[in-house]
XYZ file of C-alpha atoms in Angstrom:
712
model
C -150.283 35.790 228.274
C -152.424 36.106 231.593
C -151.133 35.260 235.003
C -153.635 32.312 235.234
C -152.521 30.910 231.938
C -148.913 31.130 232.863
C -149.461 29.264 236.007
C -151.359 26.415 234.198
C -148.522 26.301 231.619
C -145.813 26.151 234.412
C -147.681 23.408 235.962
C -147.931 21.359 232.761
C -144.362 22.018 232.185
C -143.369 20.406 235.539
C -145.971 17.493 235.012
C -144.192 16.772 231.561
C -140.753 16.745 233.238
C -139.345 20.020 231.870
C -137.168 22.266 233.706
C -138.578 25.569 235.091
C -139.400 27.604 232.045
C -138.865 31.331 231.222
C -141.819 33.209 229.578
C -139.593 34.820 227.009
C -142.102 36.445 224.787
C -141.245 36.742 221.100
C -140.049 40.103 219.899
C -141.540 40.792 216.562
C -140.226 43.494 214.176
C -139.611 44.282 210.456
C -135.997 43.682 208.914
C -133.778 46.770 208.114
C -133.551 45.543 204.331
C -135.106 43.017 202.077
C -138.543 41.469 201.490
C -138.957 39.439 204.893
C -142.537 39.579 206.318
C -141.352 39.699 209.897
C -138.271 38.995 212.124
C -138.838 37.240 215.581
C -136.108 37.471 218.299
C -136.362 34.207 220.221
C -133.395 34.597 222.741
C -131.755 37.864 223.741
C -128.516 37.597 225.792
C -125.415 38.985 224.234
C -123.139 37.319 226.739
C -124.038 33.742 226.090
C -123.887 31.777 222.745
C -127.038 30.339 221.722
C -126.713 27.783 218.861
C -129.461 25.969 217.153
C -127.398 23.308 215.466
C -125.242 23.134 212.214
C -126.796 24.171 208.918
C -127.763 20.740 207.767
C -129.096 19.607 211.227
C -132.642 20.388 211.974
C -133.628 22.683 214.844
C -137.318 22.607 214.159
C -139.614 19.959 215.613
C -141.654 17.999 213.000
C -144.748 19.965 213.689
C -142.960 23.175 213.939
C -143.933 24.080 217.386
C -140.581 23.927 219.067
C -137.029 25.036 218.369
C -134.056 23.253 219.880
C -130.729 24.849 220.836
C -127.698 24.760 222.933
C -127.258 27.397 225.573
C -123.367 27.553 226.158
C -123.795 28.905 229.665
C -120.957 29.660 231.986
C -119.293 27.116 234.357
C -118.330 30.171 236.807
C -115.111 30.768 235.006
C -115.800 30.899 231.381
C -118.395 30.430 228.692
C -118.507 27.689 226.210
C -117.681 24.428 228.096
C -119.625 21.404 227.510
C -119.838 20.801 231.090
C -122.016 23.710 231.690
C -123.944 23.844 228.173
C -127.526 23.307 228.392
C -130.255 21.920 226.044
C -133.068 24.227 225.467
C -136.517 24.147 223.717
C -138.352 27.197 222.882
C -142.048 26.735 222.662
C -143.454 29.073 219.849
C -147.010 28.222 220.747
C -146.674 29.198 224.505
C -143.695 31.552 223.858
C -141.552 30.058 226.461
C -138.017 29.048 226.791
C -137.685 25.490 228.579
C -134.467 24.265 229.798
C -134.495 20.508 229.192
C -131.181 19.420 230.812
C -127.556 19.993 230.878
C -125.890 18.665 227.561
C -125.181 19.274 224.091
C -126.084 17.982 220.514
C -129.928 18.352 220.663
C -131.436 16.400 217.562
C -134.948 15.890 216.330
C -136.622 12.604 215.023
C -137.903 12.947 211.527
C -141.615 11.944 212.237
C -142.059 12.283 216.087
C -141.662 15.056 218.456
C -138.682 13.146 219.955
C -135.691 15.009 221.035
C -132.256 13.462 221.529
C -129.214 14.917 223.103
C -125.895 14.067 224.878
C -125.594 14.294 228.619
C -122.217 14.210 230.370
C -121.504 12.322 233.672
C -117.737 12.216 234.124
C -118.148 10.520 237.474
C -119.672 7.488 235.627
C -116.729 6.837 233.281
C -114.776 8.242 230.192
C -116.432 10.445 227.648
C -115.952 7.564 224.928
C -118.058 5.320 227.320
C -120.451 5.745 230.135
C -119.366 9.271 230.675
C -121.438 10.346 227.748
C -125.117 9.511 227.831
C -127.517 9.561 224.847
C -130.916 10.802 226.121
C -134.260 10.532 224.473
C -137.149 12.895 225.449
C -140.550 12.401 224.209
C -141.814 15.971 224.152
C -145.432 14.911 223.968
C -145.450 12.956 227.187
C -142.371 14.364 228.942
C -140.760 10.987 229.362
C -136.992 10.976 229.300
C -134.994 7.803 228.658
C -131.485 6.982 228.227
C -131.029 4.871 225.146
C -127.068 4.350 225.080
C -123.558 5.485 225.955
C -120.465 6.916 224.291
C -121.313 8.403 221.136
C -119.153 11.807 220.657
C -121.457 13.584 218.015
C -125.111 12.875 217.298
C -126.276 12.972 213.608
C -129.829 11.947 212.342
C -132.480 9.227 212.853
C -133.260 7.162 209.903
C -136.498 7.779 207.835
C -138.580 5.497 210.010
C -137.164 6.791 213.421
C -135.848 3.347 214.313
C -132.239 4.263 214.731
C -130.162 7.150 215.740
C -126.940 7.711 214.121
C -123.578 9.256 215.223
C -119.923 8.695 215.621
C -117.400 8.348 218.288
C -113.933 6.881 219.440
C -114.411 3.043 220.314
C -112.094 2.307 223.356
C -109.295 4.279 224.902
C -106.495 3.004 222.595
C -108.347 3.644 219.339
C -107.578 6.927 217.494
C -110.087 6.628 214.647
C -113.662 7.809 214.874
C -116.214 5.153 214.025
C -119.705 5.320 212.586
C -122.392 4.363 215.117
C -126.011 3.850 215.438
C -128.319 3.010 218.438
C -131.780 1.568 218.463
C -134.193 4.063 219.762
C -135.292 2.147 223.036
C -134.191 2.350 226.560
C -130.492 1.307 227.219
C -129.836 -0.136 223.782
C -126.412 -1.344 222.617
C -124.542 1.083 220.573
C -123.508 -0.653 217.157
C -120.405 0.078 215.255
C -121.103 0.160 211.446
C -118.565 -2.065 209.302
C -116.046 -0.773 207.091
C -112.503 1.062 207.190
C -113.760 4.498 206.305
C -113.083 7.414 208.493
C -115.996 9.642 209.725
C -116.417 13.323 210.684
C -117.530 16.293 208.987
C -120.293 15.367 206.394
C -120.399 11.725 207.257
C -123.701 9.834 207.844
C -126.089 12.243 205.936
C -129.084 10.137 206.535
C -131.940 10.532 204.272
C -135.073 11.948 205.827
C -137.528 10.067 203.704
C -135.673 7.087 202.153
C -133.719 4.095 203.713
C -130.143 5.160 202.537
C -127.225 7.216 203.758
C -124.536 9.331 201.920
C -121.259 9.502 203.705
C -118.116 11.264 203.224
C -114.824 9.237 203.355
C -112.306 11.051 205.295
C -109.522 8.861 204.150
C -109.438 11.261 201.067
C -108.078 14.649 201.734
C -109.492 17.861 200.673
C -108.165 19.134 197.228
C -107.351 15.502 196.545
C -105.849 15.981 192.932
C -103.763 18.962 193.982
C -100.037 18.691 195.106
C -99.733 17.932 198.798
C -100.368 21.279 200.826
C -101.160 23.223 197.719
C -104.173 24.024 195.647
C -102.704 24.052 192.049
C -105.715 21.984 190.972
C -108.517 23.988 192.473
C -111.229 21.249 193.112
C -112.133 20.416 196.695
C -112.903 16.891 195.553
C -114.432 15.578 198.685
C -115.182 11.919 198.206
C -118.592 10.449 198.963
C -120.277 7.103 198.756
C -123.803 5.647 199.411
C -124.742 2.810 201.756
C -127.667 1.313 203.484
C -128.860 1.885 207.016
C -126.611 -0.905 208.400
C -123.489 0.483 206.655
C -123.535 -2.269 204.092
C -123.819 -2.136 200.124
C -121.397 0.749 199.963
C -120.576 2.379 196.655
C -117.123 3.297 195.619
C -116.153 6.627 197.068
C -116.276 9.295 194.365
C -115.356 12.891 194.433
C -117.806 15.888 194.185
C -115.421 17.996 192.311
C -116.534 21.501 193.694
C -118.963 22.446 196.282
C -119.004 21.958 200.129
C -121.439 22.284 203.015
C -123.834 19.428 202.068
C -127.338 18.713 202.880
C -130.581 16.866 202.081
C -133.532 18.646 200.709
C -136.518 18.218 203.116
C -138.156 15.345 201.307
C -134.950 13.601 200.657
C -135.326 13.734 196.942
C -131.818 15.496 196.444
C -128.464 15.556 198.170
C -127.576 19.237 198.127
C -124.125 20.761 197.354
C -123.343 24.170 198.791
C -120.883 26.855 197.938
C -122.069 27.454 194.383
C -125.338 27.537 192.362
C -127.968 25.496 194.228
C -127.706 21.962 192.954
C -127.757 18.396 193.939
C -127.960 14.725 193.086
C -131.084 12.601 192.871
C -131.382 10.520 195.884
C -131.531 7.085 194.086
C -128.637 7.761 191.569
C -125.530 6.575 193.242
C -122.296 8.423 192.587
C -120.957 9.135 189.869
C -124.283 10.702 188.727
C -125.731 14.062 187.338
C -125.269 17.026 189.587
C -128.457 18.931 188.708
C -128.763 22.727 188.839
C -131.838 23.429 190.777
C -132.315 27.114 190.941
C -131.057 30.123 189.588
C -129.271 31.522 192.559
C -126.060 30.458 194.708
C -125.432 30.068 198.224
C -122.723 28.996 200.683
C -124.224 26.895 203.278
C -127.369 25.083 201.992
C -130.178 23.892 204.023
C -133.739 22.251 203.739
C -136.758 24.728 203.894
C -139.872 22.597 204.445
C -140.577 19.041 204.493
C -141.964 18.868 200.998
C -138.754 19.399 199.131
C -140.223 22.509 197.337
C -137.915 25.074 198.965
C -134.269 25.129 200.133
C -132.466 28.111 201.755
C -128.863 29.145 201.951
C -126.525 31.955 202.916
C -124.359 34.321 201.062
C -122.551 37.735 201.313
C -122.620 38.898 204.842
C -124.757 36.250 206.227
C -127.585 37.140 203.689
C -130.476 34.559 203.812
C -131.516 33.170 200.387
C -134.416 31.085 199.392
C -134.975 29.144 196.146
C -138.338 27.749 194.996
C -137.576 24.456 193.242
C -141.140 24.324 191.606
C -139.944 27.175 189.432
C -136.265 27.420 189.948
C -136.501 30.985 191.111
C -134.452 32.267 194.081
C -134.084 35.521 195.839
C -132.413 37.339 198.740
C -134.638 37.598 202.040
C -132.599 39.778 204.278
C -128.836 40.448 205.377
C -128.222 39.361 208.811
C -124.748 40.892 209.303
C -123.672 38.245 211.769
C -120.140 38.481 212.125
C -117.100 38.661 214.595
C -113.889 40.443 213.840
C -110.675 38.629 214.489
C -106.856 39.540 214.236
C -106.374 36.737 211.557
C -107.766 35.954 208.020
C -108.216 32.407 208.771
C -111.654 30.817 208.838
C -113.016 30.971 212.308
C -116.496 31.537 211.292
C -118.175 28.764 213.449
C -119.276 31.137 216.374
C -121.040 33.593 213.917
C -122.218 31.444 211.122
C -126.011 31.830 210.716
C -126.602 28.039 210.362
C -130.090 28.636 208.850
C -132.775 26.045 208.291
C -136.400 26.179 207.159
C -139.489 25.150 209.178
C -141.473 22.101 208.270
C -144.004 24.237 205.988
C -141.224 26.451 204.695
C -142.784 29.477 206.304
C -140.062 30.513 208.699
C -136.195 30.255 208.509
C -134.510 29.883 212.031
C -131.011 31.565 212.293
C -128.426 32.699 214.649
C -126.827 36.179 214.688
C -124.263 37.956 216.633
C -125.522 41.477 215.386
C -128.604 42.987 216.962
C -131.278 42.503 214.190
C -133.575 45.040 215.572
C -131.515 47.927 216.799
C -128.061 47.375 215.093
C -127.609 49.920 212.443
C -126.510 49.238 208.921
C -124.932 51.561 206.114
C -124.514 50.273 202.689
C -121.623 51.507 200.625
C -122.577 53.379 197.512
C -119.111 53.268 195.741
C -115.782 51.704 196.496
C -113.814 53.633 198.921
C -109.945 53.992 198.738
C -109.351 57.341 200.633
C -110.463 58.939 203.777
C -114.211 58.961 203.206
C -116.716 56.252 202.867
C -119.881 56.968 200.924
C -123.028 55.193 201.925
C -126.767 55.312 201.633
C -127.441 56.560 204.967
C -125.464 56.907 208.343
C -128.649 56.850 210.381
C -128.539 55.234 213.798
C -124.555 55.305 214.082
C -122.905 57.655 216.620
C -121.497 60.939 215.582
C -117.945 59.530 216.268
C -117.377 55.727 216.346
C -116.018 52.504 214.992
C -117.294 50.364 212.008
C -117.095 46.654 211.147
C -116.094 45.924 207.509
C -116.958 42.281 207.279
C -114.605 41.407 204.402
C -113.302 37.755 204.305
C -113.066 35.916 207.546
C -111.325 38.159 210.098
C -112.737 41.370 208.875
C -111.669 44.831 209.811
C -112.647 47.372 212.709
C -112.081 50.932 211.494
C -112.851 54.261 213.196
C -114.226 57.520 211.793
C -113.897 61.035 213.369
C -117.215 62.369 212.012
C -120.118 61.580 209.892
C -122.536 63.290 207.459
C -125.986 62.095 206.152
C -124.220 59.920 203.670
C -120.504 59.732 204.563
C -118.006 58.545 207.367
C -114.836 60.608 207.280
C -111.654 60.790 209.177
C -110.925 56.975 208.874
C -108.247 54.940 210.879
C -107.939 51.439 209.449
C -107.139 47.991 210.887
C -107.863 48.523 214.586
C -106.936 45.835 217.064
C -104.777 44.067 214.606
C -107.601 43.527 212.128
C -106.874 43.650 208.437
C -106.324 47.190 207.229
C -106.128 46.134 203.567
C -109.722 44.790 203.603
C -111.641 46.359 200.528
C -114.715 48.549 201.099
C -116.702 47.407 198.220
C -119.684 49.040 196.741
C -122.846 47.478 197.832
C -121.264 46.009 200.832
C -122.965 46.733 204.373
C -121.080 48.299 207.270
C -122.296 47.643 210.765
C -121.479 49.393 214.122
C -118.642 48.047 216.259
C -120.320 49.906 219.160
C -123.538 47.901 218.558
C -121.683 44.703 218.322
C -120.271 45.075 221.792
C -121.697 43.540 225.004
C -123.422 46.611 226.707
C -121.350 47.922 229.535
C -123.976 47.173 232.234
C -123.553 43.500 231.466
C -119.696 43.347 231.625
C -119.351 43.477 235.369
C -118.044 40.119 236.720
C -118.460 38.734 233.227
C -116.797 35.388 232.934
C -114.165 34.640 230.463
C -114.957 34.136 226.669
C -114.971 30.671 225.407
C -111.325 29.273 225.163
C -111.774 28.830 221.352
C -112.423 32.625 221.080
C -109.524 33.506 223.442
C -106.998 31.244 221.484
C -107.668 33.546 218.478
C -107.680 36.916 220.259
C -104.643 36.581 222.608
C -104.708 40.088 223.813
C -106.781 39.704 226.951
C -107.542 43.488 227.029
C -108.695 43.655 223.339
C -112.223 44.929 222.814
C -112.651 42.146 220.418
C -113.191 39.958 223.349
C -116.226 41.869 224.138
C -118.035 41.299 220.873
C -121.611 39.822 221.217
C -122.447 36.107 221.367
C -125.154 34.878 218.994
C -128.788 34.941 219.752
C -131.558 32.836 218.053
C -133.891 34.388 215.620
C -136.626 33.473 213.152
C -137.477 35.226 209.841
C -140.973 34.945 208.233
C -140.552 34.398 204.458
C -144.113 33.422 203.502
C -147.466 32.839 205.013
C -148.897 29.425 205.594
C -150.826 27.750 202.738
C -154.384 28.612 202.454
C -156.962 25.859 203.160
C -159.846 25.036 201.008
C -163.648 24.680 201.449
C -165.565 22.373 199.166
C -169.026 20.624 199.195
C -168.845 16.786 199.125
C -172.412 15.585 198.989
C -174.360 16.863 202.096
C -170.966 17.628 203.730
C -168.754 20.583 203.752
C -164.913 19.671 203.699
C -162.134 21.795 205.127
C -159.102 20.690 203.269
C -155.781 21.694 204.686
C -153.261 23.645 202.645
C -150.635 22.159 200.529
C -148.057 22.253 203.389
C -149.781 21.976 206.721
C -147.395 20.069 209.159
C -147.175 23.126 211.209
C -151.095 23.719 211.375
C -152.409 23.803 214.849
C -156.014 24.918 214.147
C -158.459 26.851 211.864
C -160.856 29.798 212.126
C -163.908 30.071 210.197
C -165.523 33.292 208.877
C -168.910 34.022 207.685
C -169.304 37.019 205.457
C -165.723 38.169 206.813
C -166.815 37.924 210.442
C -165.132 35.218 212.597
C -167.723 32.842 213.901
C -165.257 30.372 215.803
C -164.576 31.397 219.428
C -162.724 28.013 220.210
C -160.253 26.252 218.018
C -161.309 24.173 215.326
C -158.750 21.283 215.087
C -157.917 18.783 212.315
C -160.271 15.837 212.534
C -162.845 17.802 214.275
C -166.214 19.356 212.816
C -168.093 22.558 213.125
C -171.775 23.635 212.403
C -172.038 26.442 209.990
C -174.910 28.628 211.121
C -176.660 29.165 207.849
C -176.827 31.047 204.545
C -173.748 32.968 203.744
C -170.104 33.013 202.351
C -167.690 31.135 204.297
C -163.882 31.289 204.403
C -161.294 29.520 206.586
C -158.015 30.659 207.897
C -155.152 28.127 208.781
C -153.147 29.078 212.157
C -149.812 27.619 212.924
C -148.629 26.473 216.271
C -146.568 29.621 216.229
C -149.605 31.846 215.649
C -148.861 32.645 212.095
C -152.031 32.895 210.054
C -152.641 32.134 206.323
C -154.721 34.298 203.943
C -158.354 33.266 203.797
C -159.472 30.428 201.620
C -161.563 31.110 198.599
C -165.128 31.729 199.773
C -167.743 28.811 199.785
C -171.574 30.011 199.461
C -174.169 28.055 201.185
C -177.747 28.380 201.405
C -178.722 26.622 204.723
C -177.110 25.151 207.841
C -174.360 22.587 207.180
C -171.567 20.619 208.998
C -168.017 21.286 208.092
C -165.603 18.409 208.446
C -161.909 19.432 209.159
C -159.673 16.986 207.285
C -156.259 15.931 208.260
C -155.148 15.559 204.682
C -156.017 16.226 201.158
C -158.639 13.745 199.703
C -157.413 11.552 196.866
C -160.056 13.045 194.411
C -158.891 16.749 195.003
C -155.971 18.514 193.322
C -154.428 21.976 193.763
C -153.844 22.155 189.995
C -155.672 21.640 186.754
C -154.521 21.713 183.158
C -155.860 23.854 180.148
C -155.068 24.456 176.395
C -154.290 27.810 175.217
C -153.322 29.083 171.864
C -150.406 31.614 171.783
C -147.624 32.887 169.287
C -145.784 29.660 169.808
C -148.765 27.492 168.827
C -150.968 25.420 171.364
C -149.630 25.136 174.826
C -150.786 23.311 177.849
C -150.602 25.402 181.027
C -150.813 23.976 184.622
C -152.907 26.395 186.691
C -152.836 26.475 190.460
C -155.913 27.144 192.455
C -154.172 30.077 194.223
C -150.976 30.738 192.244
C -152.282 30.963 188.800
C -150.284 29.432 185.881
C -147.154 27.856 187.154
C -146.029 25.818 184.061
C -146.585 26.109 180.452
C -145.779 23.081 178.047
C -145.657 22.637 174.239
C -146.063 19.470 172.142
C -145.595 18.678 168.404
C -146.655 15.347 167.020
C -147.791 14.231 170.393
C -144.321 14.642 171.895
C -143.129 17.284 174.461
C -140.819 19.660 172.873
C -140.580 22.476 175.343
C -141.641 23.506 178.912
C -141.344 26.560 181.042
C -141.578 26.590 184.854
C -142.864 30.053 186.009
C -142.134 32.117 189.056
C -144.677 34.259 191.105
C -144.225 36.905 188.546
C -145.029 34.701 185.561
C -141.430 34.623 184.406
C -139.933 31.431 182.872
C -137.137 31.065 185.422
C -136.453 27.269 184.207
C -136.607 26.393 180.650
C -136.567 22.598 179.470
C -136.120 21.494 175.860
C -136.656 18.193 174.557
C -135.619 15.876 171.724
C -137.573 13.018 170.879
C -139.370 13.426 174.017
C -136.439 13.291 176.148
C -134.727 16.179 178.118
C -131.951 17.660 175.966
C -131.295 21.081 177.335
C -132.157 22.992 180.606
C -131.623 26.579 181.281
C -132.108 28.818 184.456
C -132.916 32.531 184.071
C -133.084 34.663 187.206
C -136.019 37.096 187.902
C -134.400 40.034 185.984
C -133.981 37.923 182.832
C -130.268 37.033 183.222
C -129.285 33.655 181.767
C -127.614 31.910 184.585
C -126.902 28.455 183.618
C -127.232 25.803 180.835
C -127.096 22.077 180.939
C -127.071 19.713 177.892
C -128.125 15.990 178.310
C -127.566 12.890 176.107
C -130.217 10.359 175.039
C -129.767 8.327 178.254
C -130.400 11.330 180.498
C -126.862 12.078 181.478
C -125.464 15.750 181.635
C -122.723 16.076 179.198
C -122.127 19.691 179.596
C -122.766 22.196 182.301
C -122.207 25.936 182.007
C -122.593 28.778 184.337
C -122.696 32.013 182.440
C -121.059 35.220 183.721
C -117.912 37.533 183.478
C -115.840 34.270 183.934
C -117.945 31.347 182.682
C -117.516 27.927 184.313
C -117.918 24.945 182.068
C -117.853 21.365 182.800
C -117.805 18.352 180.477
C -118.993 14.838 181.574
C -119.286 11.238 180.500
C -121.961 9.391 182.481
C -121.708 11.472 185.365
C -117.764 11.426 185.321
C -116.281 14.841 184.910
C -113.633 15.156 182.090
C -112.930 18.695 181.543
C -113.366 22.095 183.303
C -112.746 25.680 182.186
C -113.107 28.913 184.147
C -112.321 32.148 182.134
C -108.909 31.312 180.616
C -108.058 28.367 182.903
C -108.493 24.878 181.878
C -107.989 21.548 183.487
C -108.495 18.034 182.012
C -108.826 14.556 183.620
C -105.653 12.513 182.813
C -106.202 8.900 184.033
C -106.523 9.039 187.798
C -105.081 12.645 187.949
C -106.257 16.115 186.729
C -103.758 18.333 184.908
C -103.829 22.135 184.133
C -103.574 22.748 180.314
C -103.686 26.543 180.247
């Protein structure tokens, strides 16, 4: 960025009401493992935690230009206090980090570049009252307004951006948190939604595209069917219900037997359940309802990846990023981030290092946080389970000759040291350093990282404030090197390129049609015979004069600068004007159908303009009998079978051909059996959405009235 441009951008930031911005250019590099196109480091300060919201809380602006995050700055004594925390925006277009205000809980509207956050003013009153201000910043105009007071935690806006939801304590003597909403207008009155249900984690999951909400009722404990304090009945059984935007018309709370870490898919079509094979319930089917498998891959946290609803993303393993394409049911691992913190306990304190991933509006990028240096931190993958004094790995490149390793097993993990290394071994081990678990397994295929690379560099430790109080409550030894582990930085991984636009003739006019997903598109460049002919930006809604005979193509450019592949060429014989459309015309389709004859008889293929055959269907006697949804390699990853024209069986197969799951349906469309295949198959039986029986391996459980009992 030139000095003149920096000056102009800074003046614009001041005019729009931003704090002084830092010109933090994106650092781009390739991931050490996996198929990611590129990784972008957005922030780079190992002393301060940057957090871009929980996994189901969007950090991307609706147009994909900005990322919001909380910067947990020091108050002079320690990191992590809300009084010193700052709300930041990172502008991917200008590559600058902008401090918006002191505060927490940055949240985006669904359809506008409106940012909401909490600002704390203790002198104005208590936290549950005027001491907490709900702020609204219009990022397009720079205007900032207060819309209410006293919300403890912000959640989401409704699908039309009329209300902002959250929860908080109502009054100094009330102990229960209440569901709240506030009209998005200056100094509005905060409403308390009706009902005696308790709110908290996973409450007020507002649908991004439909006027309804799914909420968890915290009156029902986790492991509801188990004995108090035990897990003898192994279902988490978190109770959910649907309600309208005013909190009325509530359905009866119903348990989701397994799964946690819930989210909406980007278009609001499915309510997603994490911690298992990617699955969800349709938005307009109230509980109890079908829990549908959506892809042939599992995840822990699950998150939206794009506004279209085609993709979702999740994590697994040592913070591995996974993506599922719901068009085909395919799923794949993108990269392993190795975000982790070692603690002297095996309890779940994963919050500070959870990657909390979520995809950008067009599903081209995934934002995540990581405590481990994605560019320079070395990684060694174990090649066989280690039980003695030697660990065999694929490579020890990048590790010191003598040093310490992180074995990210379970929640607390292990720090271990080695006396020497070879090209493919670490030798002379000492296990369980700093009171970490010495019994953690060193499994084949598991990554090891460098404890030295995980530590804050020595030059940054002088006069360093204390770690956050939450970390110090876990690591009680004030001299432990565990207190010097890095805090999280914000990254983005590019998982696919933007969708290609399309050029076509429409009478005397040439039309540039935006790609299938184009919420993030900033402009286009046009090419004649592979030579760029646009010096200035061509924006949606504009036009451009094509200079004459030739083969023309167009490339879409995101706000982030990420470019699509060229469109299919359009040949013209004379000068013509091209009109840049903002959306797809009603008479244009990205797909067409064709009939083909094969070994299974006559099939109807759905052919995508760029992706080729994406679906193949077979009919008999005029009725659909079978359908295959195909992945990018042409493999049938989702296979549907029909009886009397109705869905009777659905199978998922991964890209290696392994049969992952089977679901059976009755004539009314309800799932009757759901089977996950594997070494210990999981099998559910249902009646009209209500689970009746479950087996896993040799264990079996059945519903007995309002209880569940173990039968073997």
